[in-house]
């Protein structure tokens, strides 16, 4: 990763999934979850500033959307594998079936560890030079819409399940109509969505279903 | 605020609400919205680290909850007024009726301006010394639960409206029951909630109703 760690214990904790954690003498766990919480925040603010500078004439709606695409769980998991972080993760049990975000979580925790070890400016430089410049194609991020419905349909076809979107129109206070979507897969309600746009309500429901089936 | 600004233009932008913005030569607006987006991220990461250090044996669930209480819109608005930031905000129109979060937004934008002007470490020091130490009682934050239902009931009584919670039990995949709450005020559906806890589902619905009536 281009640098020597100062406090190695921080990095050891960053790679320890909760399944492999033990209890400390204070009754807390030595897993990477606290560090992941911290790394998530640091990563978020570095990306926020990066986008702020890169797109000086775009409004905050655009910036927020771009950031949420880069900071999303799926993107994190991919980045973690691309960078080889998955090789260092310590866990117990079957990684693939149970812990879908184990690599992305470790990736965030690593950011937290670097920040604690080396400070904000170093962490920022690491994120920009080693992650964004090497692994993120900003134009691709800009043009990619996360399409949960397509993702779900692929899965449904592969698994030979049945799928049905139930859509209700609803009049909410005032004039605007809302769409209430219930997504039923194999006779079970697995996701719901509510939005003034039918398409967005469906995407919400599909997103929940993707989470449910662990296919994000 | 205890320091001299470097680039005064940044602070002027931070206090300019979109209602008083004009178009720049690039077609973008000179309002504080982009800076608010940035300040929100910086504030979030500073608070994340502060809580991480202050509560070394608490888990990430606790830390996340504490952070969301401190970084919430309502808390920001109060802080902004406590610090006198509301006196500097430039806007057009009736502040009280239309722009409930105008002060909190300017407060976040100010953090963004300080960060851009002076860097991360300075912004962090400002947040800790001038905001957290002076204006935030961490024990109070820890013990206060944001109770949207009580807040809403007060409002309903004052405004002499009628209120009704409709609760449905639902069986979602597997064994766990979920509660689906519809909150009806004066015959209109104004909020919904869905959770395995009935209390939390009600709070969700009440939260949405509070947003709807602008009483956060």
XYZ file of C-alpha atoms in Angstrom:
432
model
C 0.000 0.000 0.000
C 2.960 2.314 -0.254
C 3.700 3.069 3.385
C 5.001 1.535 6.579
C 2.498 1.260 9.422
C 3.317 3.003 12.685
C 1.110 1.162 15.146
C 0.641 -2.331 13.710
C -2.044 -3.243 16.265
C -4.431 -0.803 14.601
C -4.168 -2.650 11.293
C -4.561 -6.011 12.967
C -7.822 -4.827 14.478
C -8.958 -3.359 11.142
C -8.797 -6.778 9.506
C -10.522 -8.705 12.301
C -14.130 -9.470 11.453
C -16.506 -9.778 14.386
C -16.797 -13.535 13.777
C -13.146 -13.860 14.837
C -13.221 -11.326 17.671
C -12.671 -12.011 21.337
C -13.658 -10.037 24.382
C -11.218 -7.518 25.816
C -10.688 -7.037 29.543
C -13.157 -4.111 29.380
C -15.952 -6.291 28.068
C -15.802 -4.746 24.605
C -14.952 -6.674 21.439
C -11.695 -6.422 19.531
C -13.414 -6.621 16.137
C -13.107 -4.028 13.392
C -16.605 -2.611 13.818
C -15.700 0.567 15.689
C -12.910 1.270 13.241
C -15.253 0.686 10.338
C -17.601 3.320 11.798
C -14.698 5.766 11.969
C -13.281 4.912 8.549
C -16.681 5.322 6.946
C -16.866 8.910 8.233
C -13.306 9.775 7.173
C -13.808 8.250 3.730
C -17.074 10.180 3.394
C -15.502 13.541 4.118
C -12.482 12.943 1.880
C -14.766 11.977 -0.997
C -17.038 14.942 -0.287
C -14.122 17.350 -0.635
C -12.732 15.561 -3.683
C -16.054 15.845 -5.506
C -16.512 19.433 -4.338
C -13.241 20.374 -6.049
C -13.614 18.136 -9.091
C -17.081 19.425 -9.966
C -17.005 23.147 -9.124
C -20.222 23.971 -11.001
C -22.384 21.032 -10.018
C -25.027 21.398 -7.347
C -25.125 19.562 -4.036
C -27.726 17.096 -5.318
C -25.274 15.825 -7.896
C -22.421 15.733 -5.379
C -24.500 13.830 -2.831
C -25.556 11.256 -5.401
C -21.993 10.741 -6.629
C -20.761 10.326 -3.091
C -23.394 7.777 -2.192
C -22.457 5.752 -5.279
C -18.782 5.711 -4.310
C -19.390 5.098 -0.615
C -21.989 2.349 -1.112
C -21.451 -1.117 0.288
C -21.299 -2.792 -3.099
C -18.642 -0.427 -4.411
C -16.637 -0.847 -1.198
C -16.699 -4.615 -1.495
C -15.452 -4.451 -5.060
C -12.715 -1.981 -4.187
C -11.594 -4.160 -1.297
C -11.169 -7.155 -3.596
C -9.511 -5.065 -6.321
C -6.972 -3.849 -3.777
C -6.389 -7.314 -2.366
C -7.655 -6.439 1.109
C -9.765 -9.608 1.178
C -6.558 -11.638 1.567
C -5.899 -10.115 4.972
C -9.331 -10.422 6.531
C -9.523 -12.688 9.569
C -12.880 -14.364 10.121
C -14.529 -17.535 11.340
C -16.974 -19.568 9.334
C -18.105 -19.476 5.741
C -17.250 -16.072 4.341
C -19.250 -16.259 1.155
C -22.581 -17.318 2.481
C -22.878 -15.282 5.647
C -20.847 -12.121 5.474
C -21.386 -10.427 2.187
C -19.836 -7.141 3.199
C -16.906 -8.539 5.143
C -14.374 -7.127 2.643
C -15.966 -3.706 2.328
C -16.193 -3.450 6.103
C -12.499 -4.292 6.439
C -11.710 -1.740 3.780
C -13.491 0.987 5.740
C -11.820 -0.161 8.935
C -8.454 0.091 7.200
C -9.186 3.744 6.383
C -10.000 4.223 10.068
C -6.715 2.583 11.069
C -4.678 4.733 8.685
C -6.392 7.846 10.031
C -5.684 6.878 13.645
C -2.107 5.914 12.809
C -1.121 8.774 10.503
C -3.708 11.553 10.744
C -6.255 13.082 8.412
C -3.959 14.501 5.752
C -2.163 11.204 5.293
C -5.458 9.297 5.120
C -6.744 11.783 2.555
C -3.627 11.410 0.416
C -3.888 7.615 0.640
C -7.533 7.646 -0.416
C -6.934 9.981 -3.349
C -3.693 8.478 -4.655
C -4.140 4.810 -3.876
C -7.882 4.402 -4.247
C -9.530 7.090 -6.334
C -6.753 7.630 -8.878
C -5.973 3.953 -9.307
C -9.329 2.241 -8.978
C -12.216 4.630 -9.575
C -13.330 5.745 -13.004
C -15.285 8.894 -12.169
C -16.980 9.045 -15.561
C -18.206 5.516 -15.134
C -19.531 6.360 -11.654
C -21.290 9.388 -13.106
C -23.071 7.449 -15.831
C -23.874 4.266 -13.918
C -27.287 4.106 -12.336
C -27.625 1.439 -9.712
C -30.423 -0.602 -11.158
C -31.693 -2.946 -8.459
C -34.661 -4.106 -10.481
C -32.472 -5.506 -13.301
C -30.142 -7.055 -10.787
C -33.073 -8.716 -9.072
C -34.632 -9.952 -12.307
C -31.358 -11.662 -13.254
C -31.301 -13.372 -9.899
C -34.964 -14.402 -10.075
C -34.466 -15.973 -13.487
C -31.368 -17.809 -12.415
C -33.036 -19.136 -9.275
C -36.337 -19.838 -11.068
C -38.397 -17.900 -8.587
C -41.638 -16.062 -9.277
C -41.820 -12.299 -8.894
C -44.658 -9.832 -8.741
C -44.808 -6.081 -8.194
C -48.093 -4.921 -6.632
C -48.598 -1.230 -7.181
C -51.139 0.944 -5.408
C -51.723 4.596 -6.050
C -52.215 6.721 -3.007
C -53.367 10.261 -2.520
C -51.285 11.897 0.171
C -52.175 15.264 1.708
C -52.453 17.907 -0.987
C -52.335 16.935 -4.616
C -49.408 14.708 -5.206
C -49.957 11.067 -5.920
C -47.709 8.456 -4.379
C -46.987 4.945 -5.491
C -46.848 2.169 -2.985
C -45.074 -0.871 -4.283
C -45.080 -4.308 -2.671
C -42.687 -6.795 -4.140
C -43.707 -10.412 -3.770
C -41.297 -13.188 -4.560
C -42.418 -16.803 -4.280
C -45.532 -15.649 -2.394
C -43.561 -13.756 0.202
C -43.399 -10.022 0.706
C -39.716 -9.177 0.506
C -39.638 -5.454 -0.197
C -41.683 -2.300 -0.266
C -41.287 1.084 -1.819
C -43.075 4.420 -1.552
C -42.386 7.385 -3.788
C -44.067 9.929 -6.039
C -42.283 8.224 -8.917
C -43.441 4.715 -9.698
C -40.009 3.833 -11.057
C -38.269 4.966 -7.880
C -40.771 3.138 -5.674
C -40.045 -0.048 -7.618
C -36.312 0.505 -7.290
C -36.714 0.936 -3.522
C -38.624 -2.311 -3.240
C -36.105 -4.080 -5.492
C -33.237 -2.670 -3.419
C -34.740 -4.164 -0.263
C -35.247 -7.477 -2.025
C -31.604 -7.430 -3.167
C -30.556 -6.894 0.442
C -32.876 -9.665 1.509
C -31.369 -12.158 -0.936
C -27.867 -10.883 -0.276
C -27.191 -10.075 -3.913
C -25.856 -6.543 -3.583
C -15.601 32.900 16.754
C -12.014 33.245 17.874
C -10.144 33.522 14.591
C -9.595 35.813 11.633
C -10.871 34.557 8.293
C -8.395 34.156 5.465
C -10.617 34.192 2.415
C -13.659 36.258 3.396
C -15.575 35.304 0.245
C -15.935 31.750 1.533
C -17.755 32.967 4.636
C -19.977 35.257 2.616
C -21.063 32.293 0.539
C -21.583 30.162 3.651
C -24.194 32.589 4.961
C -26.065 33.036 1.685
C -29.281 31.029 1.636
C -30.473 29.883 -1.769
C -33.390 32.343 -1.567
C -30.858 35.182 -1.834
C -28.533 33.559 -4.359
C -27.822 34.769 -7.858
C -26.467 32.948 -10.863
C -22.725 32.948 -11.484
C -21.178 33.282 -14.925
C -20.919 29.466 -15.051
C -24.640 28.996 -14.612
C -24.251 27.677 -11.067
C -25.702 29.369 -7.998
C -23.705 31.248 -5.388
C -25.782 29.894 -2.495
C -24.397 27.992 0.487
C -25.757 24.606 -0.595
C -22.535 23.118 -1.902
C -20.672 24.304 1.148
C -23.340 22.842 3.400
C -22.834 19.459 1.703
C -19.099 19.714 2.405
C -19.479 21.008 5.965
C -21.907 18.224 6.807
C -19.284 15.619 5.832
C -16.469 17.347 7.741
C -18.629 17.794 10.836
C -19.637 14.126 10.603
C -16.079 12.846 10.556
C -14.912 15.148 13.352
C -17.792 14.020 15.549
C -17.172 10.381 14.610
C -13.577 10.617 15.822
C -14.517 12.590 18.923
C -17.031 9.928 19.985
C -14.612 7.136 19.076
C -12.094 8.564 21.547
C -14.566 9.634 24.214
C -16.266 6.242 24.416
C -13.471 3.688 23.944
C -15.540 0.711 25.125
C -18.848 1.424 23.410
C -19.821 -0.411 20.262
C -20.404 1.150 16.855
C -24.189 1.027 17.303
C -23.936 3.383 20.260
C -21.466 5.643 18.442
C -23.647 5.823 15.324
C -26.702 6.720 17.360
C -24.879 9.431 19.299
C -23.528 10.894 16.095
C -26.896 10.995 14.414
C -28.330 12.820 17.429
C -25.599 15.466 17.305
C -25.611 15.821 13.524
C -29.402 15.975 13.171
C -31.090 18.936 11.585
C -32.900 19.961 14.753
C -29.757 19.976 16.846
C -27.914 21.953 14.150
C -30.623 24.602 14.076
C -30.458 25.011 17.835
C -26.660 25.189 17.817
C -26.741 27.802 15.068
C -29.026 30.048 17.111
C -27.057 29.438 20.330
C -23.901 30.536 18.546
C -25.556 33.557 16.977
C -25.048 32.364 13.411
C -28.654 33.195 12.566
C -27.754 36.909 12.704
C -25.488 36.580 9.696
C -27.720 34.575 7.393
C -28.740 36.362 4.194
C -32.074 35.304 2.760
C -35.134 36.570 0.934
C -38.677 36.132 2.140
C -40.201 34.964 5.384
C -37.595 32.996 7.258
C -39.832 31.437 9.858
C -42.542 30.013 7.724
C -40.620 28.657 4.771
C -37.101 27.787 5.690
C -37.059 25.804 8.868
C -33.505 24.677 8.584
C -31.985 27.865 7.236
C -29.828 28.371 10.342
C -28.661 24.800 10.621
C -27.778 24.797 6.926
C -25.724 27.982 7.349
C -24.017 26.434 10.337
C -22.942 23.427 8.280
C -21.854 25.695 5.438
C -19.744 27.656 7.921
C -17.928 24.456 8.866
C -17.341 23.892 5.152
C -15.964 27.423 4.770
C -13.612 27.035 7.740
C -12.365 23.745 6.336
C -11.735 25.256 2.895
C -10.100 28.332 4.415
C -7.975 26.737 7.129
C -7.818 22.976 6.571
C -9.048 19.914 8.413
C -7.088 20.237 11.641
C -8.220 23.799 12.191
C -11.830 22.916 11.444
C -11.591 19.997 13.869
C -10.178 22.234 16.609
C -12.918 24.796 15.994
C -15.649 22.157 16.200
C -14.274 20.631 19.394
C -13.373 23.828 21.245
C -16.039 26.216 20.051
C -18.984 23.902 19.527
C -18.731 20.645 21.434
C -17.012 21.937 24.574
C -19.104 25.095 24.832
C -22.511 24.038 23.602
C -22.986 20.278 23.753
C -23.766 18.407 26.950
C -22.742 14.885 25.997
C -24.567 13.293 28.934
C -27.751 15.015 27.916
C -27.308 13.808 24.333
C -26.753 10.294 25.625
C -29.910 10.210 27.722
C -32.250 12.111 25.410
C -34.360 9.972 23.155
C -35.869 11.885 20.295
C -39.514 11.240 20.926
C -41.408 12.209 17.796
C -44.682 10.793 19.016
C -44.803 13.105 22.064
C -43.734 16.049 19.964
C -46.505 15.293 17.501
C -49.147 14.821 20.192
C -48.319 18.264 21.611
C -48.735 19.780 18.191
C -51.985 17.924 17.472
C -53.509 19.109 20.740
C -52.436 22.686 20.151
C -53.809 22.693 16.612
C -56.935 20.739 17.604
C -56.432 18.104 14.968
C -57.500 14.465 15.137
C -54.926 11.707 15.129
C -55.091 7.968 14.632
C -52.473 5.247 14.450
C -53.536 2.241 12.367
C -51.447 -0.772 13.170
C -51.251 -3.955 11.144
C -49.266 -7.021 12.012
C -47.428 -8.626 9.165
C -45.638 -11.906 8.779
C -42.469 -11.393 6.775
C -40.369 -14.285 5.451
C -39.375 -16.591 8.249
C -40.749 -16.095 11.720
C -40.421 -12.481 12.725
C -43.510 -10.348 12.929
C -43.450 -6.799 11.617
C -45.670 -3.896 12.507
C -46.937 -1.645 9.800
C -48.144 1.659 11.142
C -50.176 4.207 9.210
C -50.608 7.551 10.885
C -53.747 9.419 9.944
C -54.222 13.037 10.917
C -57.453 14.815 10.020
C -58.342 11.943 7.690
C -55.112 12.152 5.764
C -52.282 9.676 5.700
C -49.217 11.654 6.730
C -46.741 9.026 7.828
C -45.932 5.359 7.815
C -43.664 3.108 9.757
C -42.478 -0.473 9.459
C -40.458 -2.274 12.080
C -40.329 -5.435 14.164
C -40.934 -3.198 17.182
C -44.358 -1.572 17.328
C -42.936 1.359 19.268
C -40.250 2.015 16.694
C -42.718 1.710 13.826
C -44.886 4.341 15.535
C -41.884 6.600 16.052
C -41.008 6.305 12.359
C -44.511 7.288 11.342
C -44.539 10.146 13.870
C -41.138 11.311 12.614
C -42.495 11.553 9.065
C -45.555 13.423 10.326
C -43.292 15.865 12.206
C -41.393 16.487 8.978
C -44.640 16.913 7.149
C -45.899 19.546 9.580
C -42.480 21.146 9.818
C -42.283 20.768 13.584
C -38.839 19.217 13.920
